[in-house]
Amino acid sequence: MKGIRGRLLEVDLTRGKTNDRPISDEMFEKYLGGRGLGARLLFDMLPLNTDPLSPENLLIFLTGPLTGTLVPGSSKFVVITKSPLTHGWCDSYSSGRLSVELKKVGYDGMVIRGKSNHPCYLRIDESGVDIRRADSIWGKDSFETERIMKQVEGNTSAGVTSIGPAGERLCKFASINSDLYRQAGRGGVGAVMGSKNFKAIVIKGTRKVEPHDREKLIELNRKNVERSRKSEVAQARMKYGTPLTLNITHFGGILPTKNFQFGTWEKALEKIDAEGVNRHVISHKACISCFMPCGLMTRVSKGKYRGSTIEGPEYETLSMFGSNQLIDLLPAIIRANVLCDKLGLDTISTGNVIGFAMECFEKGLISPAQAEGLEIRFGDSGASLAAIEMIANRQGLGDILAEGVRRAAEHIGGGSDRFAMHVKGMEFPGYEPRGAFGSALSYAVSPRGACHRRAWPPAKEILGDYPPYTVEGKAEMIRDLYDENCILHSLLVCDFHSKFIPLSLKDYSQYFQAVTGESLSERDLLTTAGRVETLIRMFNLREGLTRQDDTLPHRTLFEPLPDGPARGQSIGGENLSRMLDEYYESRGWDSSGVPTEQTLMKYQL
Amino acid sequence: MNVIINVIGPEITLKQEIDLELVSPTLRDVVRTLLGEHEGPWERIIRNDLSLAEGCVALVNGRNIMSLEGFETPIHEGDEITFSVIVAGG
């Protein structure tokens, strides 16, 4: 099959050995790559009940069959592991030069196991693979690590990925950083890397990926560039980036506010929304392999945080560090974004857990003494920024918060678990589910915990024709959204082109054919999605997660939302139970969420 | 009657208060008035036949008109009408 390399690099950090592992065309045909291939590899290669922070856990970096080509948005990669946050499946996505260089040096992915007895980094180029000492960069932040790595290599076009101090200290929501501003943020992949004494990866390849039909690829791109020019949606996205989402979540009543106590926040408008961010933009940026520059470089030009520069903040950061903490000072949010990226923290989980700490403090469940004198109140941006550093350094209260919101609530007690906003231990992202019931189901059944990447229900419930405050039809709606994203995340292409140009599964079938020379119908793709989602379910089941874990916090289930269009709404236990029953049935799983024999046979699992 | 208009697209205008001389109007009546009497990027949002342009939606008080009564949705004093492109993701 064209486009793929047909081999993985296996690295054993305990023994200091590496070897190549062939991957057959059949595996790519059955699982595509990325999320799909990762599901097969993790299921087959990870020993049962592995401690996520033990040497036995696997850290799998994967590209997709379209990586390294001209297909728009194809410079993504995924990191797959068993999550230290949830003790279940974890796939965390990022993009950048690393994916392209990995493919150029001749691999579709890397499987890393073991633990080095000293800090190390992995260096790969055409001359071979080296595991090198990283003593001199251990303790450095991600920005500094990348700068040093490129300086050492004398090669600014090398792909570099690394962890910051938060990953080294095993913060349970530590990220892996690439190209300075890109994060594999969710699920604690950075902690798994840190647990292996594994600081960074540097890759430089020279062999370009040759597609099956280059002319066809160029023709498809020409057509789709033209479509994007005519699309109001694409034009708005390129101008405003993801902050545009905040305007809609506010008006739709699903903007998380004050640790998910409210669904709207008027003060966000023109301060931390699309217009507010736009006033700080210094340039627009596109990923490698993309013709849509939807990334925004922002800089604070005056005041206390002057000079803070970041690609972002994205919507998720604006909601979790802005409305969810009642902070309307954009320069402080930009600074928070810089700190999280440098220290190697997921901005979603970090913002969520700080919002939780603010509510605990205001309810008297955390004393200033426990917080090392910090009065961590809603609206206090200084306290929020201090908390980020305390988490990364595991200092005082930060050590508790670094365990994630579920474990923090267990430690703090006093009923705080009722407003610890997570599923399976992973913190809610920036959407209030009481204002769009499909989001509630999507969070509940997501195998990696509360997640906005499996599905984006507001597209249907706020911006589409699905009534938001009912459960009817939501199971099939979520299944279909999951399947579409599963395909995109297995091909490993950006979600956004399918929403904004918009590219359909048929368009991606054409791209797949142009790159690989193989035909896949839309039906084939959807069958693959069903297979992959079922296999990931099997992984979580064997690791001990059950229907009881497909649930939601007390606040979401039973506290009526007090404001906005969804005023008075809560999900309710019966509604969740009905949506779960219907979702499992739509997947061919039994009422406990276990795939039936018939379903396993259908998907050849 | 007063209504509040928001436009979210390649250009953004928020919280524009508009005084309409209409009695018990529907959204269709309001849109017709906006097109005829008020400046705005309407041609990018609303077609000549008063349908929404491709990729655009309308919300009344945060609810998509597709899950209300479409352009026949009644509009009341103080209602907030939001025209938006279909944003997605974060």
Coordinates of N, CA and C in Angstrom, one line a residue, chain A residues 327-452:
Chain A
I327 N -12.8 34.7 35.1 CA -11.6 35.6 34.8 C -11.9 36.2 33.4
D328 N -12.0 37.5 33.3 CA -12.3 38.2 32.0 C -11.1 39.0 31.6
L329 N -9.9 38.7 32.1 CA -8.7 39.4 31.8 C -7.9 38.6 30.8
L330 N -8.1 38.9 29.5 CA -7.5 38.0 28.5 C -5.9 37.9 28.6
P331 N -5.2 39.0 28.9 CA -3.7 38.8 29.1 C -3.4 37.8 30.2
A332 N -4.2 37.7 31.2 CA -3.9 36.6 32.2 C -4.2 35.2 31.7
I333 N -5.2 35.1 30.8 CA -5.5 33.8 30.2 C -4.4 33.4 29.2
I334 N -3.9 34.4 28.5 CA -2.7 34.2 27.6 C -1.5 33.7 28.4
R335 N -1.3 34.4 29.5 CA -0.2 34.0 30.4 C -0.4 32.6 31.0
A336 N -1.6 32.3 31.3 CA -1.9 30.9 31.8 C -1.6 29.9 30.7
N337 N -1.9 30.2 29.5 CA -1.7 29.3 28.4 C -0.2 29.1 28.2
V338 N 0.6 30.2 28.3 CA 2.0 30.1 28.1 C 2.6 29.2 29.2
L339 N 2.2 29.4 30.5 CA 2.7 28.7 31.6 C 2.4 27.2 31.4
C340 N 1.1 26.9 31.1 CA 0.8 25.5 30.9 C 1.6 24.8 29.8
D341 N 1.8 25.5 28.7 CA 2.5 24.9 27.6 C 4.0 24.7 28.0
K342 N 4.6 25.7 28.7 CA 6.0 25.6 29.1 C 6.2 24.5 30.1
L343 N 5.3 24.4 31.1 CA 5.4 23.5 32.2 C 4.9 22.1 31.8
G344 N 4.2 22.0 30.6 CA 3.7 20.7 30.2 C 2.4 20.3 30.8
L345 N 1.4 21.1 30.9 CA 0.1 20.8 31.5 C -1.0 21.0 30.5
D346 N -2.0 20.1 30.5 CA -3.2 20.2 29.7 C -4.0 21.4 30.2
T347 N -4.3 22.4 29.3 CA -5.0 23.6 29.8 C -6.4 23.2 30.2
I348 N -7.0 22.2 29.6 CA -8.4 21.9 29.9 C -8.5 21.3 31.4
S349 N -7.7 20.3 31.6 CA -7.8 19.7 33.0 C -7.3 20.7 34.0
T350 N -6.2 21.4 33.7 CA -5.6 22.4 34.7 C -6.7 23.5 35.0
G351 N -7.3 24.0 34.0 CA -8.3 25.1 34.2 C -9.5 24.5 35.0
N352 N -9.9 23.3 34.6 CA -11.0 22.7 35.3 C -10.7 22.5 36.8
V353 N -9.5 21.9 37.1 CA -9.2 21.6 38.5 C -9.0 22.8 39.3
I354 N -8.5 23.9 38.7 CA -8.4 25.2 39.4 C -9.8 25.8 39.7
G355 N -10.7 25.7 38.7 CA -12.1 26.1 39.0 C -12.7 25.3 40.1
F356 N -12.5 24.0 40.2 CA -12.9 23.2 41.3 C -12.3 23.7 42.6
A357 N -11.0 24.0 42.6 CA -10.4 24.4 43.9 C -11.0 25.8 44.3
M358 N -11.3 26.6 43.4 CA -11.9 27.9 43.7 C -13.3 27.7 44.4
E359 N -14.1 26.8 43.9 CA -15.4 26.5 44.5 C -15.1 25.9 45.9
C360 N -14.2 25.0 46.0 CA -13.9 24.4 47.4 C -13.5 25.5 48.3
F361 N -12.6 26.4 47.9 CA -12.1 27.5 48.8 C -13.3 28.3 49.2
E362 N -14.2 28.7 48.3 CA -15.3 29.6 48.6 C -16.3 28.9 49.5
K363 N -16.3 27.6 49.4 CA -17.3 26.8 50.3 C -16.6 26.4 51.6
G364 N -15.3 26.9 51.8 CA -14.6 26.6 53.1 C -14.1 25.2 53.2
L365 N -14.0 24.5 52.1 CA -13.4 23.1 52.1 C -11.9 23.1 52.0
I366 N -11.4 24.2 51.5 CA -9.9 24.4 51.5 C -9.6 25.6 52.3
S367 N -8.7 25.6 53.2 CA -8.3 26.7 54.0 C -7.1 27.4 53.3
P368 N -6.8 28.7 53.6 CA -5.6 29.4 53.0 C -4.4 28.6 53.5
A369 N -4.4 28.0 54.7 CA -3.2 27.3 55.1 C -2.9 26.1 54.2
Q370 N -4.0 25.4 53.9 CA -3.8 24.2 53.0 C -3.3 24.7 51.6
A371 N -3.7 25.9 51.2 CA -3.3 26.4 49.9 C -2.0 27.2 50.0
E372 N -1.2 27.0 51.1 CA 0.1 27.7 51.3 C -0.2 29.2 51.2
G373 N -1.2 29.7 51.9 CA -1.5 31.1 52.0 C -2.3 31.7 50.8
L374 N -2.5 30.9 49.8 CA -3.2 31.4 48.6 C -4.7 31.4 48.8
E375 N -5.3 32.6 48.5 CA -6.7 32.7 48.6 C -7.2 32.5 47.2
I376 N -7.6 31.3 46.9 CA -7.9 30.9 45.5 C -9.4 31.1 45.2
R377 N -9.8 32.3 44.9 CA -11.2 32.7 44.7 C -11.5 32.8 43.2
F378 N -12.8 32.6 42.9 CA -13.2 32.9 41.5 C -12.9 34.3 41.1
G379 N -12.4 34.5 39.9 CA -12.1 35.8 39.4 C -10.7 36.3 39.7
D380 N -9.9 35.6 40.5 CA -8.6 36.0 40.9 C -7.6 35.4 40.0
S381 N -7.2 36.2 38.9 CA -6.3 35.6 37.9 C -4.9 35.4 38.5
G382 N -4.5 36.2 39.5 CA -3.2 36.0 40.1 C -3.1 34.6 40.8
A383 N -4.2 34.3 41.5 CA -4.3 33.0 42.2 C -4.3 31.9 41.2
S384 N -5.0 32.1 40.1 CA -5.0 31.0 39.1 C -3.7 30.7 38.6
L385 N -2.9 31.8 38.3 CA -1.6 31.6 37.7 C -0.6 30.9 38.7
A386 N -0.8 31.4 40.0 CA 0.0 30.7 41.0 C -0.3 29.3 41.2
A387 N -1.6 28.9 41.0 CA -2.0 27.5 41.2 C -1.4 26.7 40.1
I388 N -1.2 27.2 38.9 CA -0.6 26.4 37.8 C 0.8 26.0 38.2
E389 N 1.5 26.9 38.7 CA 2.9 26.6 39.1 C 3.0 25.6 40.2
M390 N 2.0 25.8 41.2 CA 2.0 24.9 42.3 C 1.6 23.4 41.8
I391 N 0.8 23.3 40.8 CA 0.4 22.0 40.3 C 1.6 21.4 39.6
A392 N 2.3 22.2 38.7 CA 3.4 21.6 38.0 C 4.6 21.2 38.9
N393 N 4.7 22.0 40.0 CA 5.8 21.7 41.0 C 5.3 20.8 42.1
R394 N 4.1 20.4 42.1 CA 3.5 19.5 43.1 C 3.7 20.1 44.5
Q395 N 3.4 21.4 44.6 CA 3.7 22.1 45.8 C 2.4 22.3 46.6
G396 N 2.4 21.9 47.9 CA 1.2 22.1 48.7 C -0.1 21.6 48.1
L397 N -1.1 22.5 48.0 CA -2.4 22.1 47.4 C -2.2 21.6 46.0
G398 N -1.2 22.2 45.3 CA -0.9 21.7 43.9 C -0.6 20.3 43.8
D399 N -0.1 19.7 44.8 CA 0.2 18.2 44.8 C -1.1 17.4 44.8
I400 N -2.1 18.0 45.5 CA -3.4 17.3 45.5 C -4.1 17.5 44.1
L401 N -4.1 18.7 43.7 CA -4.7 19.0 42.4 C -4.1 18.3 41.2
A402 N -2.8 18.1 41.3 CA -2.0 17.4 40.2 C -2.5 16.0 40.0
E403 N -3.2 15.4 41.0 CA -3.8 14.1 40.9 C -5.0 14.0 40.0
G404 N -5.5 15.2 39.6 CA -6.8 15.3 38.9 C -7.9 15.5 39.8
V405 N -9.1 16.0 39.2 CA -10.2 16.5 40.0 C -10.9 15.4 40.8
R406 N -10.9 14.2 40.2 CA -11.6 13.1 41.0 C -10.8 12.7 42.3
R407 N -9.5 12.5 42.1 CA -8.7 12.2 43.3 C -8.7 13.4 44.3
A408 N -8.6 14.6 43.7 CA -8.6 15.8 44.6 C -9.9 15.9 45.5
A409 N -11.0 15.5 44.8 CA -12.3 15.6 45.6 C -12.3 14.5 46.7
E410 N -11.7 13.3 46.3 CA -11.6 12.2 47.4 C -10.8 12.7 48.5
H411 N -9.8 13.5 48.3 CA -8.9 13.9 49.3 C -9.5 15.0 50.1
I412 N -10.2 16.0 49.4 CA -10.7 17.2 50.1 C -12.0 16.8 50.9
G413 N -12.8 15.9 50.3 CA -14.0 15.5 51.0 C -15.1 16.6 51.0
G414 N -15.9 16.5 52.1 CA -17.0 17.5 52.3 C -18.0 17.6 51.2
G415 N -18.2 16.5 50.5 CA -19.2 16.5 49.4 C -18.7 17.1 48.1
S416 N -17.4 17.4 48.0 CA -16.9 18.1 46.8 C -16.9 17.2 45.6
D417 N -17.1 15.9 45.8 CA -17.3 15.0 44.6 C -18.5 15.4 43.8
R418 N -19.5 16.1 44.5 CA -20.7 16.4 43.7 C -20.4 17.5 42.7
F419 N -19.4 18.3 42.8 CA -19.1 19.3 41.8 C -17.7 19.1 41.3
A420 N -17.1 17.9 41.4 CA -15.9 17.5 40.7 C -16.3 17.1 39.3
M421 N -16.0 18.0 38.3 CA -16.6 17.8 37.0 C -15.7 16.9 36.1
H422 N -16.0 15.6 36.1 CA -15.2 14.7 35.3 C -16.0 13.5 35.0
V423 N -15.5 12.7 34.0 CA -16.0 11.4 33.7 C -14.9 10.4 33.7
K424 N -15.0 9.3 34.5 CA -13.9 8.3 34.6 C -12.6 8.9 35.1
G425 N -12.7 10.1 35.7 CA -11.5 10.7 36.2 C -10.9 11.8 35.3
M426 N -11.4 11.9 34.0 CA -10.8 13.0 33.2 C -11.8 14.2 33.2
E427 N -11.2 15.3 33.3 CA -12.0 16.6 33.5 C -12.8 17.0 32.3
F428 N -14.0 17.5 32.6 CA -14.9 18.1 31.5 C -14.1 19.1 30.7
P429 N -14.3 19.1 29.4 CA -13.9 20.3 28.6 C -14.9 21.4 28.6
G430 N -14.9 22.3 27.6 CA -15.6 23.5 27.6 C -17.1 23.5 27.2
Y431 N -17.9 22.5 27.5 CA -19.3 22.5 27.1 C -20.1 22.0 28.3
E432 N -21.1 22.8 28.6 CA -22.1 22.5 29.7 C -23.1 21.5 29.2
P433 N -23.1 20.2 29.6 CA -24.0 19.2 29.0 C -25.5 19.4 29.3
R434 N -25.8 20.2 30.4 CA -27.2 20.3 30.7 C -27.9 21.2 29.6
G435 N -27.2 21.9 28.8 CA -27.8 22.7 27.7 C -27.8 22.0 26.4
A436 N -27.3 20.8 26.3 CA -27.3 20.0 25.1 C -27.1 18.5 25.5
F437 N -28.2 17.8 25.6 CA -28.2 16.5 26.3 C -27.3 15.5 25.6
G438 N -27.1 15.7 24.3 CA -26.2 14.8 23.6 C -24.8 14.9 24.1
S439 N -24.4 16.0 24.6 CA -23.1 16.2 25.2 C -23.0 15.3 26.4
A440 N -24.0 15.2 27.2 CA -24.0 14.4 28.4 C -23.7 13.0 28.0
L441 N -24.4 12.5 27.0 CA -24.2 11.1 26.6 C -22.8 10.9 26.1
S442 N -22.3 11.9 25.3 CA -21.0 11.8 24.6 C -19.9 11.8 25.7
Y443 N -20.1 12.7 26.7 CA -19.1 12.6 27.8 C -19.1 11.3 28.6
A444 N -20.3 10.8 28.8 CA -20.5 9.6 29.6 C -19.9 8.4 29.0
V445 N -20.1 8.2 27.7 CA -19.6 7.0 27.0 C -18.2 7.1 26.5
S446 N -17.6 8.3 26.5 CA -16.3 8.4 25.9 C -15.3 7.5 26.6
P447 N -14.6 6.7 25.9 CA -13.7 5.7 26.5 C -12.5 6.4 27.3
R448 N -12.2 7.6 26.9 CA -11.0 8.3 27.6 C -11.5 9.2 28.7
G449 N -12.8 9.3 29.0 CA -13.4 10.2 30.0 C -13.9 11.4 29.3
A450 N -14.3 12.4 30.0 CA -15.1 13.6 29.5 C -14.2 14.2 28.4
C451 N -14.8 14.2 27.2 CA -14.0 14.5 26.0 C -14.8 15.2 24.9
H452 N -14.2 16.2 24.3 CA -14.9 17.0 23.2 C -14.4 16.5 21.9

